[in-house]
Short mmCIF file of C-alpha atoms and ligand atoms in Angstrom, two decimals:
data_model
loop_
_atom_site.label_atom_id
_atom_site.label_comp_id
_atom_site.label_asym_id
_atom_site.label_seq_id
_atom_site.Cartn_x
_atom_site.Cartn_y
_atom_site.Cartn_z
CA MET B 1 45.04 131.70 -193.28
CA ASN B 2 47.51 129.01 -194.34
CA LYS B 3 46.22 126.75 -197.14
CA LEU B 4 46.86 123.59 -195.08
CA ALA B 5 44.81 124.99 -192.19
CA SER B 6 41.95 125.81 -194.59
CA GLU B 7 42.05 122.27 -195.97
CA LEU B 8 41.77 120.81 -192.45
CA ASN B 9 38.95 123.24 -191.60
CA ASP B 10 37.11 122.13 -194.75
CA ILE B 11 37.36 118.50 -193.64
CA LEU B 12 35.93 119.42 -190.21
CA GLU B 13 33.20 121.66 -191.68
CA GLY B 14 29.69 120.75 -190.54
CA THR B 15 30.79 118.89 -187.40
CA ALA B 16 30.49 120.06 -183.77
CA CYS B 17 34.29 119.95 -183.73
CA GLY B 18 34.55 122.37 -186.66
CA ARG B 19 32.12 124.79 -184.95
CA LEU B 20 33.81 124.50 -181.56
CA LEU B 21 37.34 125.40 -182.73
CA SER B 22 38.87 128.61 -181.36
CA ASP B 23 40.53 131.18 -183.64
CA PHE B 24 43.84 129.46 -182.91
CA GLY B 25 42.22 126.06 -183.50
CA ARG B 26 41.15 127.23 -186.97
CA ARG B 27 44.56 128.69 -187.81
CA ILE B 28 46.73 125.79 -186.67
CA TYR B 29 47.95 123.05 -189.06
CA PHE B 30 50.80 120.60 -189.28
CA PRO B 31 53.30 121.97 -191.81
CA LYS B 32 54.92 120.04 -194.59
CA GLY B 33 58.27 121.11 -193.12
CA ILE B 34 61.31 119.31 -191.80
CA LEU B 35 59.32 116.64 -190.01
CA SER B 36 57.16 115.52 -192.88
CA GLN B 37 60.10 115.68 -195.35
CA THR B 38 62.12 113.59 -192.90
CA ALA B 39 59.27 111.10 -192.60
CA GLU B 40 59.25 110.74 -196.41
CA ALA B 41 63.04 110.32 -196.45
CA ASN B 42 62.92 107.69 -193.69
CA LYS B 43 60.89 105.57 -196.08
CA GLN B 44 62.69 106.32 -199.33
CA ALA B 45 66.25 107.64 -198.74
CA HIS B 46 68.10 104.33 -199.15
CA ARG B 47 71.48 105.91 -199.94
CA GLN B 48 72.03 108.84 -197.57
CA ASN B 49 69.52 110.51 -195.29
CA ALA B 50 70.65 114.07 -194.65
CA THR B 51 67.36 115.41 -193.36
CA VAL B 52 66.81 115.46 -189.60
CA GLY B 53 68.83 117.66 -187.22
CA MET B 54 70.38 114.77 -185.35
CA ALA B 55 73.84 113.18 -185.44
CA PHE B 56 74.35 109.59 -186.61
CA ILE B 57 77.16 107.11 -186.70
CA ASP B 58 76.71 103.99 -188.81
CA ARG B 59 73.08 105.09 -189.34
CA THR B 60 72.50 104.90 -185.56
CA PRO B 61 71.90 108.00 -183.42
CA MET B 62 75.08 109.01 -181.58
CA GLU B 63 74.70 108.23 -177.90
CA LEU B 64 77.43 109.01 -175.38
CA PRO B 65 78.73 105.73 -173.93
CA LEU B 66 78.12 107.04 -170.41
CA MET B 67 74.43 107.60 -171.27
CA ARG B 68 74.32 104.13 -172.85
CA LYS B 69 75.24 102.74 -169.43
CA GLN B 70 72.32 104.53 -167.80
CA LEU B 71 69.80 103.20 -170.30
CA PRO B 72 70.94 99.62 -170.95
CA GLY B 73 67.48 98.36 -171.93
CA LEU B 74 66.98 100.86 -174.76
CA GLU B 75 68.49 101.02 -178.25
CA PRO B 76 69.87 104.47 -179.18
CA SER B 77 66.84 104.95 -181.44
CA GLN B 78 64.61 104.32 -178.39
CA ALA B 79 66.73 106.38 -176.01
CA VAL B 80 68.05 109.53 -177.64
CA ALA B 81 66.36 109.92 -181.05
CA TYR B 82 63.52 112.39 -181.48
CA ALA B 83 60.03 110.92 -181.29
CA PRO B 84 57.45 112.08 -183.87
CA SER B 85 55.50 115.17 -182.73
CA SER B 86 52.31 113.12 -182.36
CA GLY B 87 54.16 110.45 -180.36
CA ASP B 88 55.67 107.03 -180.99
CA PRO B 89 53.14 105.30 -183.30
CA ALA B 90 53.54 101.95 -181.51
CA LEU B 91 52.87 103.57 -178.13
CA ARG B 92 49.82 105.44 -179.47
CA GLU B 93 48.38 102.20 -180.85
CA ARG B 94 49.15 100.37 -177.59
CA TRP B 95 47.55 103.10 -175.46
CA LYS B 96 44.41 102.90 -177.59
CA GLN B 97 44.28 99.17 -176.88
CA GLU B 98 44.70 99.96 -173.17
CA ILE B 99 41.82 102.47 -173.29
CA LEU B 100 39.63 99.85 -174.96
CA ARG B 101 40.63 97.18 -172.42
CA LYS B 102 39.77 99.50 -169.53
CA ASN B 103 36.57 100.81 -171.17
CA PRO B 104 34.85 97.93 -172.95
CA GLY B 105 31.88 100.21 -173.78
CA ILE B 106 33.91 102.18 -176.33
CA ASN B 107 33.56 101.24 -179.99
CA PRO B 108 37.14 101.27 -181.38
CA ASP B 109 35.93 102.76 -184.66
CA GLU B 110 34.28 105.70 -182.89
CA ILE B 111 37.41 107.22 -181.36
CA SER B 112 40.62 108.77 -182.64
CA LEU B 113 44.09 107.41 -182.15
CA PRO B 114 45.47 108.86 -178.89
CA LEU B 115 48.04 111.59 -179.42
CA THR B 116 51.02 111.59 -177.04
CA VAL B 117 51.40 114.75 -174.97
CA SER B 118 53.77 115.75 -172.20
CA GLY B 119 51.56 114.83 -169.24
CA LEU B 120 47.88 115.60 -168.63
CA THR B 121 48.49 119.28 -167.91
CA ASN B 122 49.94 119.71 -171.38
CA GLY B 123 46.97 117.82 -172.87
CA ILE B 124 44.44 120.07 -171.12
CA SER B 125 46.37 123.16 -172.15
CA LEU B 126 46.55 122.07 -175.81
CA ILE B 127 42.80 121.43 -175.82
CA ALA B 128 42.18 124.83 -174.20
CA ASP B 129 44.21 126.51 -176.98
CA MET B 130 42.34 124.59 -179.63
CA PHE B 131 38.79 125.26 -178.42
CA LEU B 132 38.70 128.38 -176.21
CA ASP B 133 38.69 132.05 -177.11
CA GLU B 134 38.72 135.03 -174.77
CA GLY B 135 35.39 135.29 -172.94
CA ASP B 136 34.31 131.68 -173.53
CA ASP B 137 32.86 129.76 -170.59
CA VAL B 138 34.19 126.56 -169.07
CA VAL B 139 31.76 124.65 -166.88
CA VAL B 140 33.43 122.92 -163.94
CA PRO B 141 32.31 121.76 -160.47
CA ASP B 142 33.35 124.08 -157.62
CA MET B 143 35.72 121.39 -156.37
CA PHE B 144 38.39 121.31 -159.05
CA TRP B 145 42.13 120.92 -159.55
CA GLY B 146 43.50 124.45 -159.09
CA ASN B 147 45.62 124.37 -162.23
CA TYR B 148 42.42 124.62 -164.34
CA ARG B 149 42.22 128.27 -163.31
CA LEU B 150 45.69 129.00 -164.64
CA ILE B 151 45.09 127.09 -167.86
CA PHE B 152 41.58 128.29 -168.74
CA GLU B 153 41.44 131.74 -167.16
CA GLU B 154 44.98 133.08 -167.14
CA ARG B 155 46.29 131.50 -170.33
CA ARG B 156 43.11 131.52 -172.42
CA LEU B 157 41.11 134.36 -170.81
CA ALA B 158 38.06 132.08 -170.60
CA SER B 159 35.91 132.12 -167.45
CA LEU B 160 35.16 129.22 -165.17
CA LYS B 161 31.45 128.75 -164.51
CA THR B 162 31.21 126.66 -161.38
CA PHE B 163 28.34 124.80 -159.74
CA PRO B 164 28.34 123.10 -156.32
CA PHE B 165 29.82 119.61 -156.82
CA PHE B 166 27.53 118.13 -154.16
CA SER B 167 23.85 118.87 -153.63
CA GLU B 168 22.40 119.80 -150.20
CA GLU B 169 21.74 116.08 -149.75
CA GLY B 170 25.44 115.35 -150.29
CA GLU B 171 24.95 113.72 -153.70
CA LEU B 172 26.55 114.52 -157.02
CA ASN B 173 24.81 117.72 -158.16
CA ILE B 174 23.68 116.59 -161.59
CA GLN B 175 20.95 119.22 -161.87
CA GLY B 176 23.45 121.95 -160.99
CA PHE B 177 25.70 120.68 -163.77
CA ARG B 178 22.86 120.63 -166.26
CA LYS B 179 21.66 124.13 -165.36
CA THR B 180 25.15 125.60 -165.63
CA LEU B 181 25.80 123.83 -168.93
CA GLU B 182 22.52 125.10 -170.35
CA GLU B 183 23.08 128.64 -169.11
CA ALA B 184 26.67 128.83 -170.41
CA GLY B 185 25.57 127.23 -173.66
CA LYS B 186 23.12 130.02 -174.51
CA ARG B 187 25.70 131.34 -176.98
CA GLY B 188 25.46 128.06 -178.87
CA LYS B 189 28.79 126.66 -177.70
CA VAL B 190 30.04 125.44 -174.35
CA VAL B 191 33.09 123.68 -172.94
CA ALA B 192 32.94 121.58 -169.75
CA ILE B 193 35.56 119.63 -167.84
CA LEU B 194 34.80 116.67 -165.59
CA ASN B 195 37.42 114.94 -163.47
CA PHE B 196 36.64 111.53 -161.98
CA PRO B 197 38.07 110.36 -159.59
CA ASN B 198 37.94 113.99 -158.56
CA ASN B 199 40.78 116.02 -157.18
CA PRO B 200 40.32 117.22 -154.40
CA THR B 201 37.29 115.28 -153.12
CA GLY B 202 38.08 111.74 -154.26
CA TYR B 203 34.54 111.31 -155.59
CA SER B 204 33.46 109.40 -158.71
CA PRO B 205 29.85 108.97 -159.88
CA THR B 206 27.90 105.83 -159.19
CA LYS B 207 26.70 103.88 -162.22
CA ASP B 208 23.32 105.54 -161.89
CA GLU B 209 24.76 109.05 -161.53
CA ALA B 210 27.04 108.57 -164.55
CA LYS B 211 24.03 107.51 -166.64
CA LYS B 212 22.06 110.58 -165.54
CA LEU B 213 24.99 112.92 -166.25
CA VAL B 214 25.20 111.61 -169.78
CA GLU B 215 21.43 111.95 -170.27
CA GLU B 216 21.64 115.59 -169.20
CA VAL B 217 24.44 116.29 -171.67
CA ASN B 218 22.32 114.70 -174.37
CA SER B 219 19.30 116.83 -173.56
CA VAL B 220 21.38 120.04 -173.62
CA ALA B 221 22.86 119.00 -176.99
CA GLU B 222 19.29 118.39 -178.22
CA GLN B 223 18.65 122.12 -177.76
CA GLY B 224 21.14 122.82 -180.55
CA ILE B 225 24.13 123.59 -178.31
CA ASP B 226 27.59 122.36 -179.36
CA ILE B 227 29.37 120.86 -176.36
CA LEU B 228 33.00 119.98 -175.83
CA ILE B 229 33.38 117.75 -172.79
CA ILE B 230 36.85 117.12 -171.46
CA SER B 231 37.22 114.07 -169.28
CA ASP B 232 40.29 114.50 -167.08
CA ASP B 233 41.00 110.87 -166.20
CA ALA B 234 44.21 111.48 -164.23
CA TYR B 235 43.24 109.06 -161.43
CA PHE B 236 41.38 106.58 -163.62
CA GLY B 237 41.15 103.02 -162.31
CA LEU B 238 41.33 103.80 -158.59
CA PHE B 239 37.69 102.91 -157.91
CA PHE B 240 37.09 101.32 -154.52
CA GLU B 241 33.32 100.77 -154.22
CA GLN B 242 31.06 98.35 -156.03
CA ASP B 243 28.44 100.78 -157.23
CA THR B 244 30.98 103.22 -158.68
CA GLU B 245 31.04 103.55 -162.48
CA LYS B 246 34.28 101.91 -163.57
CA GLU B 247 34.38 103.24 -167.13
CA SER B 248 35.43 106.74 -168.02
CA ILE B 249 32.55 109.14 -168.68
CA PHE B 250 34.30 109.59 -172.06
CA SER B 251 33.03 106.14 -172.98
CA PRO B 252 29.31 107.01 -173.31
CA LEU B 253 30.02 110.61 -174.35
CA SER B 254 32.24 109.57 -177.26
CA ASN B 255 29.26 108.26 -179.19
CA LEU B 256 26.39 110.29 -177.74
CA HIS B 257 25.25 113.04 -180.06
CA PRO B 258 26.52 114.80 -183.22
CA ARG B 259 26.73 118.04 -181.22
CA VAL B 260 28.96 116.53 -178.54
CA LEU B 261 32.72 116.23 -178.95
CA ALA B 262 34.28 114.27 -176.09
CA VAL B 263 37.98 114.44 -175.25
CA LYS B 264 39.70 111.96 -172.99
CA ILE B 265 42.82 113.23 -171.32
CA ASP B 266 44.67 110.51 -169.50
CA GLY B 267 48.16 109.20 -169.10
CA ALA B 268 50.86 107.26 -167.38
CA THR B 269 51.35 109.91 -164.68
CA LYS B 270 49.18 108.35 -161.97
CA GLU B 271 47.76 105.32 -163.77
CA ASP B 272 51.19 103.77 -164.21
CA PHE B 273 52.99 105.36 -161.26
CA LEU B 274 55.18 107.40 -163.63
CA TRP B 275 54.60 110.95 -162.35
CA GLY B 276 57.84 112.44 -163.65
CA PHE B 277 57.81 110.72 -167.04
CA ARG B 278 55.52 113.44 -168.42
CA ILE B 279 53.57 111.16 -170.72
CA GLY B 280 49.87 111.76 -171.29
CA PHE B 281 47.41 111.18 -174.14
CA VAL B 282 44.59 113.07 -175.84
CA THR B 283 41.84 111.02 -177.52
CA PHE B 284 38.73 112.35 -179.29
CA GLY B 285 35.30 110.79 -179.69
CA GLY B 286 32.33 112.37 -181.43
CA LYS B 287 29.24 110.67 -182.84
CA GLY B 288 29.44 110.54 -186.60
CA MET B 289 33.05 111.75 -186.88
CA SER B 290 34.80 109.99 -189.77
CA ARG B 291 38.36 108.66 -189.72
CA LYS B 292 39.32 111.45 -192.13
CA GLN B 293 37.92 114.04 -189.71
CA TYR B 294 39.75 112.52 -186.73
CA ILE B 295 42.99 112.61 -188.72
CA ALA B 296 42.40 116.29 -189.59
CA LEU B 297 41.87 117.05 -185.91
CA GLU B 298 44.95 115.05 -184.91
CA LYS B 299 46.98 117.05 -187.46
CA LYS B 300 45.83 120.30 -185.89
CA LEU B 301 46.72 119.10 -182.41
CA THR B 302 50.08 117.83 -183.68
CA GLY B 303 50.75 121.26 -185.19
CA SER B 304 49.94 122.82 -181.83
CA LEU B 305 52.31 120.45 -180.07
CA ARG B 306 54.99 121.04 -182.73
CA SER B 307 54.74 124.79 -182.11
CA SER B 308 55.12 124.46 -178.34
CA LEU B 309 57.01 121.34 -177.19
CA SER B 310 57.91 120.01 -180.65
CA SER B 311 57.81 116.43 -179.33
CA CYS B 312 57.63 114.52 -176.05
CA SER B 313 60.41 112.67 -174.27
CA ARG B 314 61.58 109.70 -176.35
CA PRO B 315 63.07 107.57 -173.52
CA ALA B 316 59.93 108.01 -171.41
CA GLN B 317 57.76 106.84 -174.33
CA SER B 318 60.06 103.87 -175.03
CA LEU B 319 60.12 102.79 -171.38
CA LEU B 320 56.35 103.11 -171.05
CA LEU B 321 55.82 101.03 -174.20
CA LYS B 322 58.15 98.34 -172.87
CA GLY B 323 56.41 98.42 -169.48
CA LEU B 324 52.94 98.07 -171.01
CA GLY B 325 54.13 95.05 -172.99
CA SER B 326 55.87 93.32 -170.07
CA PRO B 327 54.26 90.12 -168.76
CA GLY B 328 54.02 91.30 -165.13
CA TYR B 329 52.55 94.72 -165.98
CA LEU B 330 48.92 94.21 -164.93
CA LYS B 331 49.82 92.22 -161.83
CA GLU B 332 52.33 94.74 -160.50
CA LYS B 333 49.95 97.62 -161.14
CA GLU B 334 47.14 95.78 -159.41
CA GLN B 335 49.32 95.28 -156.32
CA TYR B 336 49.96 99.00 -156.00
CA ASN B 337 46.32 99.86 -156.68
CA LYS B 338 45.35 97.42 -153.93
CA GLU B 339 47.77 99.11 -151.53
CA ILE B 340 46.05 102.47 -152.19
CA GLU B 341 42.69 100.76 -151.72
CA ARG B 342 43.78 99.43 -148.31
CA ARG B 343 44.65 103.00 -147.29
CA TYR B 344 41.24 104.16 -148.52
CA LEU B 345 39.49 101.44 -146.49
CA LYS B 346 41.51 102.41 -143.41
CA VAL B 347 40.38 106.04 -143.75
CA ARG B 348 36.75 104.90 -144.11
CA GLU B 349 37.09 102.76 -140.99
CA ILE B 350 38.55 105.67 -139.01
CA LEU B 351 35.70 107.95 -140.09
CA ARG B 352 33.17 105.28 -139.12
CA VAL B 353 34.48 104.38 -135.69
CA SER B 354 35.96 107.61 -134.34
CA ASP B 355 34.23 110.76 -133.19
CA THR B 356 34.91 113.13 -136.04
CA PRO B 357 34.96 116.69 -134.70
CA GLN B 358 31.82 118.59 -135.76
CA ARG B 359 34.10 121.18 -137.29
CA LEU B 360 35.50 118.67 -139.78
CA GLU B 361 32.86 117.32 -142.12
CA PRO B 362 34.14 114.65 -144.51
CA LEU B 363 32.90 115.18 -148.07
CA PRO B 364 31.73 112.11 -150.02
CA PHE B 365 34.64 110.09 -151.42
CA ASN B 366 34.96 106.66 -152.97
CA SER B 367 38.01 106.69 -155.30
CA GLY B 368 41.37 108.15 -156.21
CA TYR B 369 44.13 109.56 -154.01
CA PHE B 370 42.28 112.03 -151.78
CA MET B 371 39.55 112.82 -149.31
CA SER B 372 38.59 116.32 -148.16
CA PHE B 373 37.04 117.78 -145.03
CA ARG B 374 34.77 120.81 -145.11
CA CYS B 375 35.95 123.01 -142.23
CA ASN B 376 32.92 124.38 -140.36
CA GLY B 377 33.64 127.44 -138.24
CA ILE B 378 37.40 127.06 -138.57
CA ASN B 379 39.75 128.33 -141.21
CA ALA B 380 41.33 125.56 -143.29
CA GLU B 381 44.53 127.54 -143.79
CA THR B 382 44.89 128.10 -140.02
CA LEU B 383 44.38 124.37 -139.49
CA ARG B 384 46.90 123.52 -142.20
CA LEU B 385 49.54 125.80 -140.66
CA LYS B 386 48.96 124.38 -137.19
CA LEU B 387 49.30 120.86 -138.57
CA LEU B 388 52.47 121.87 -140.35
CA GLY B 389 53.84 123.04 -137.01
CA LYS B 390 53.35 119.45 -135.81
CA GLY B 391 55.11 118.04 -138.87
CA ILE B 392 51.94 117.12 -140.82
CA GLY B 393 51.46 118.31 -144.41
CA THR B 394 47.96 118.74 -145.87
CA ILE B 395 46.44 121.10 -148.45
CA ALA B 396 44.03 123.94 -147.62
CA ILE B 397 41.62 124.89 -150.40
CA GLN B 398 39.65 128.17 -150.52
CA GLU B 399 40.19 128.42 -146.72
CA LYS B 400 37.19 126.08 -146.41
CA TYR B 401 38.47 122.62 -147.23
CA LEU B 402 41.34 120.49 -146.04
CA ARG B 403 42.57 117.89 -148.56
CA VAL B 404 44.30 114.78 -147.32
CA ALA B 405 46.24 112.62 -149.81
CA PHE B 406 45.92 109.23 -148.12
CA SER B 407 47.71 107.75 -151.16
CA ALA B 408 50.92 109.35 -149.90
CA VAL B 409 50.85 107.93 -146.35
CA ASP B 410 51.82 104.40 -145.32
CA LEU B 411 48.91 102.31 -144.04
CA GLU B 412 50.24 102.07 -140.48
CA ASP B 413 50.64 105.86 -140.27
CA ILE B 414 47.08 106.69 -141.32
CA PRO B 415 45.44 106.36 -137.86
CA GLY B 416 48.08 108.67 -136.32
CA LEU B 417 47.59 111.17 -139.16
CA PHE B 418 43.84 111.39 -138.59
CA ASP B 419 44.24 111.50 -134.78
CA THR B 420 46.48 114.53 -135.16
CA ILE B 421 44.13 116.23 -137.63
CA TYR B 422 41.17 115.75 -135.23
CA GLU B 423 43.12 116.88 -132.16
CA THR B 424 44.37 119.98 -133.94
CA ALA B 425 40.90 120.91 -135.21
CA ASP B 426 39.66 120.61 -131.58
CA GLU B 427 42.39 122.97 -130.43
CA LEU B 428 41.26 125.77 -132.77
C1 LIG T 501 42.92 116.29 -161.78
C2 LIG T 501 44.29 116.34 -162.31
N1 LIG T 501 44.48 116.48 -163.62
C3 LIG T 501 45.72 116.54 -164.14
C4 LIG T 501 46.83 116.47 -163.34
C5 LIG T 501 48.19 116.64 -163.96
O1 LIG T 501 48.77 115.51 -164.47
P1 LIG T 501 50.24 115.59 -165.10
O2 LIG T 501 51.19 115.56 -163.95
O3 LIG T 501 50.31 114.39 -165.98
O4 LIG T 501 50.35 116.85 -165.87
C6 LIG T 501 46.69 116.31 -161.97
C7 LIG T 501 47.89 116.26 -161.10
O5 LIG T 501 47.90 116.44 -159.93
C8 LIG T 501 45.39 116.26 -161.44
O6 LIG T 501 45.19 116.15 -160.12
#
């Protein structure tokens, strides 16, 4: 093993994080190569800096004039220069402040600095590399974003251990989660992923449910099981009901128990209406982790990113940083969030006042972009295809569920959309 990797492992020794690392997670390190030599030169090479593989003119990165015209608000260093592998330091610091603003329950000293990744998918994949070996279990509700299967099972050869997301009574199945976590944790280590607001159901826990979930994690950790909990916060902030927990589950988990390492994966993708920017963040929180240990872990993750993407898009990071610092930022975002909320309320009204066909049973939803129907006695894929024939696009899941992204449909078109879905289900 490389000496630098051993040094990082030594720093993490004795923590849940150190025990949870995969083989790859133990081997990876951030080399003292071109990037760190360049970083040293950026500080000290006052005469000539002949380090980085970029082209400069007058000590400014060369930028074609025609590109300059496309990006008038950005300096060449903000537009075309490489960003550090871990992300633009100013953006990382700013995103941490944003996390703290949105989650007042987090103690700033208890979490790492967010590392910039290329969207949430990349963040989840990097964490999977770092903590999962072949045959490891990943606990996840049975209603999950399909890409988890590719990331955890196909890439990492781990196996998904699912539990029904909702109980028979139609509530969040906290006991099912606990049992599955306990069962999968019998080997002393377990990884779980929670995604609130959930894709595909659009459900987020109530304040009470969130509290109970966290208590269950604590009691499993008390049995001597090391737990990595990933909080996929892709749709964070789109909470439409009063009793819904408005903080990320990462917030209480980040300071829960020395055997629990929490990871928050979030980003600009949906939260800032920047889907194609490919900017996400990975933040760690574990009770008792020291700053030195967080930095060791960040170095490992940076090494992993360096060996795959090398670094994330510089102009996207610069534009996001500028956007976050602009005076109208919160107001504009709030207006769009409110528009999605109006669509949510319209869907709720339709479900309340119209005769929903027996064959379409709406699952609980209170947040995010989506709602889903359980299809009783009809095949969701057949329904989807029939709707498509009428010019309506929806998503069929496991042939049992039909997911409707109300976020994507203008308010005035929502009643017509649901009328057609109902009619078509009746025709089957
Ligand atoms: C639950 C969930 N996580 C992650 C993602 C991916 O986010 P990104 O586009 O930033 O990779 C999505 C996108 O649909 C999602 O629904």
